[in-house]
Amino acid sequence: MKNHVKKILEYGYTKIPNVISPKECDNLKKLGKNIFFKFKHKTKVKNPLEETIYNLHNKNVCFLKYLDNNKIIKIVKKCLSAGSYKNNCDIILRQTAMRNPKKGFAQQLHNDTRVSGCNFPLAIHVIYMLDDFTKYNGATRVVPKSQKRLDFAKDKKKYKNEKLLIGKKGDAIIFDASIWHGSSEKLNNIDRWGMIFSYSRWFLKPDYNFNKNTPKKIFDKLSINQKRIMGFNFNPPKDEFERSSAISEIIEKPDNYKLPR
């Protein structure tokens, strides 16, 4: 674990092989494709060059175990605790998604924390490769050590020290969300599904409100640790008469939520 944490803090990224079995990758990919086609006409997220699913937790319970995958979460926690008081900081889920870029898709290099020059990670992305990531099918590219730069990547520029994060299905890449990163151009029509779990320090706002989009039947299946990771005890108090701490001692139940039919 220490070696992976060191790589992320210094270079901005690391790769862990064989986190998921090939068979499980195939099952997750099949499930993800079914979910995409079920909801693609109802989502507000439209991108003709990419198949995307968000909020995996409320689509199927099989995704829940990746919220705190034992091989991954300790590394994430350690990275997001760096620089905090006693190097110990709670973490919160920021986003879950699955993505499959189409031929011709390419992402501008970007920084997902939206601020430059962070001494320590504010957010960490985990991408589980459900297909092989190759130089032809849109593998993620990064600029090593760019997470500590004081500027942002220039539009449409290719940097000499870019690193293409290729790997086999079942591998996982973990990287500081501040590192300049993006999908490389996809040159073929071969699937390149990635399952993404993103985390941040507990006091930062997630991309979606899990307290409002988690069905009760899903909430009831979450462990205490998973509920904490999803932020069910990090809701700010209504006022000073409710409580004095930003962190609640109890796990708060989500709103009654149902997926669109």
Short mmCIF file of N, CA, C and O in Angstrom, two decimals, residues 4 11 29 45 60 67 76 104 136 150 157 172 181-182 192 195 209-210 213 227 233 241 244 252 257 260:
data_model
loop_
_atom_site.label_atom_id
_atom_site.label_comp_id
_atom_site.label_asym_id
_atom_site.label_seq_id
_atom_site.Cartn_x
_atom_site.Cartn_y
_atom_site.Cartn_z
N HIS A 4 2.06 2.43 -3.40
CA HIS A 4 1.04 3.05 -4.24
C HIS A 4 0.72 4.47 -3.76
O HIS A 4 0.55 5.38 -4.58
N TYR A 11 3.87 11.26 -8.14
CA TYR A 11 3.66 11.32 -9.59
C TYR A 11 2.21 11.61 -9.99
O TYR A 11 1.94 11.98 -11.12
N LYS A 29 -19.82 -5.27 -17.13
CA LYS A 29 -19.97 -4.60 -18.43
C LYS A 29 -21.34 -4.89 -19.04
O LYS A 29 -22.02 -3.98 -19.53
N VAL A 45 -27.85 14.05 -19.20
CA VAL A 45 -26.47 14.05 -19.67
C VAL A 45 -26.44 13.49 -21.08
O VAL A 45 -26.68 12.30 -21.30
N ASN A 60 -28.06 -0.90 -9.17
CA ASN A 60 -27.99 -2.34 -8.86
C ASN A 60 -27.09 -2.53 -7.63
O ASN A 60 -26.04 -1.89 -7.52
N LEU A 67 -17.76 0.40 -3.40
CA LEU A 67 -17.70 1.65 -2.63
C LEU A 67 -16.50 1.65 -1.68
O LEU A 67 -15.86 2.68 -1.46
N VAL A 76 -6.88 5.08 -1.04
CA VAL A 76 -7.62 6.33 -1.21
C VAL A 76 -7.64 7.13 0.09
O VAL A 76 -7.36 8.33 0.10
N GLY A 104 -13.47 8.31 -32.28
CA GLY A 104 -13.34 9.74 -32.52
C GLY A 104 -13.36 10.58 -31.27
O GLY A 104 -13.01 11.76 -31.29
N TYR A 136 -5.25 2.32 -28.68
CA TYR A 136 -6.18 2.51 -29.79
C TYR A 136 -7.61 2.79 -29.34
O TYR A 136 -8.41 3.29 -30.14
N LEU A 150 1.11 25.10 -11.05
CA LEU A 150 0.30 26.27 -10.72
C LEU A 150 -0.55 26.74 -11.89
O LEU A 150 -1.27 27.73 -11.78
N LYS A 157 -3.47 20.88 -26.57
CA LYS A 157 -2.03 20.69 -26.63
C LYS A 157 -1.65 19.29 -26.16
O LYS A 157 -2.21 18.79 -25.20
N ALA A 172 -6.87 -1.71 -12.09
CA ALA A 172 -7.44 -0.45 -11.62
C ALA A 172 -6.36 0.62 -11.61
O ALA A 172 -5.20 0.35 -11.25
N HIS A 181 -5.47 15.13 -16.84
CA HIS A 181 -5.85 13.83 -17.36
C HIS A 181 -6.99 13.94 -18.35
O HIS A 181 -7.70 14.95 -18.39
N GLY A 182 -7.18 12.91 -19.13
CA GLY A 182 -8.28 12.86 -20.08
C GLY A 182 -8.17 11.60 -20.93
O GLY A 182 -7.10 10.99 -21.02
N ARG A 192 -14.46 0.11 -24.62
CA ARG A 192 -13.47 0.45 -23.60
C ARG A 192 -14.23 0.97 -22.39
O ARG A 192 -14.24 2.16 -22.08
N MET A 195 -15.20 1.61 -15.08
CA MET A 195 -16.09 1.86 -13.94
C MET A 195 -15.36 2.79 -12.99
O MET A 195 -14.26 2.47 -12.51
N ASN A 209 -26.36 14.31 -5.15
CA ASN A 209 -26.84 14.27 -3.78
C ASN A 209 -27.30 12.86 -3.43
O ASN A 209 -28.44 12.47 -3.68
N PHE A 210 -26.38 12.08 -2.86
CA PHE A 210 -26.70 10.69 -2.52
C PHE A 210 -27.76 10.60 -1.44
O PHE A 210 -28.47 9.60 -1.34
N ASN A 213 -30.85 10.56 -3.63
CA ASN A 213 -31.04 9.67 -4.78
C ASN A 213 -30.76 8.20 -4.45
O ASN A 213 -30.52 7.40 -5.35
N LYS A 227 -22.23 3.72 4.38
CA LYS A 227 -23.10 4.87 4.61
C LYS A 227 -22.29 6.12 4.95
O LYS A 227 -22.62 7.23 4.53
N ASN A 233 -23.72 10.94 7.18
CA ASN A 233 -23.54 11.65 8.46
C ASN A 233 -22.76 12.95 8.27
O ASN A 233 -22.30 13.55 9.23
N PHE A 241 -29.21 25.38 16.36
CA PHE A 241 -30.07 24.77 17.37
C PHE A 241 -30.19 23.24 17.16
O PHE A 241 -30.62 22.53 18.05
N SER A 244 -23.97 21.46 16.84
CA SER A 244 -22.87 22.40 16.68
C SER A 244 -21.80 21.90 15.71
O SER A 244 -21.01 22.69 15.19
N GLU A 252 -27.92 9.61 8.94
CA GLU A 252 -29.22 10.15 8.58
C GLU A 252 -29.79 9.39 7.38
O GLU A 252 -29.08 9.12 6.41
N TYR A 257 -36.71 7.76 -2.51
CA TYR A 257 -36.35 7.99 -3.93
C TYR A 257 -36.66 6.77 -4.77
O TYR A 257 -36.44 5.64 -4.36
N PRO A 260 -36.62 6.65 -12.36
CA PRO A 260 -37.67 6.82 -13.37
C PRO A 260 -37.95 5.51 -14.08
O PRO A 260 -37.05 4.69 -14.27
#
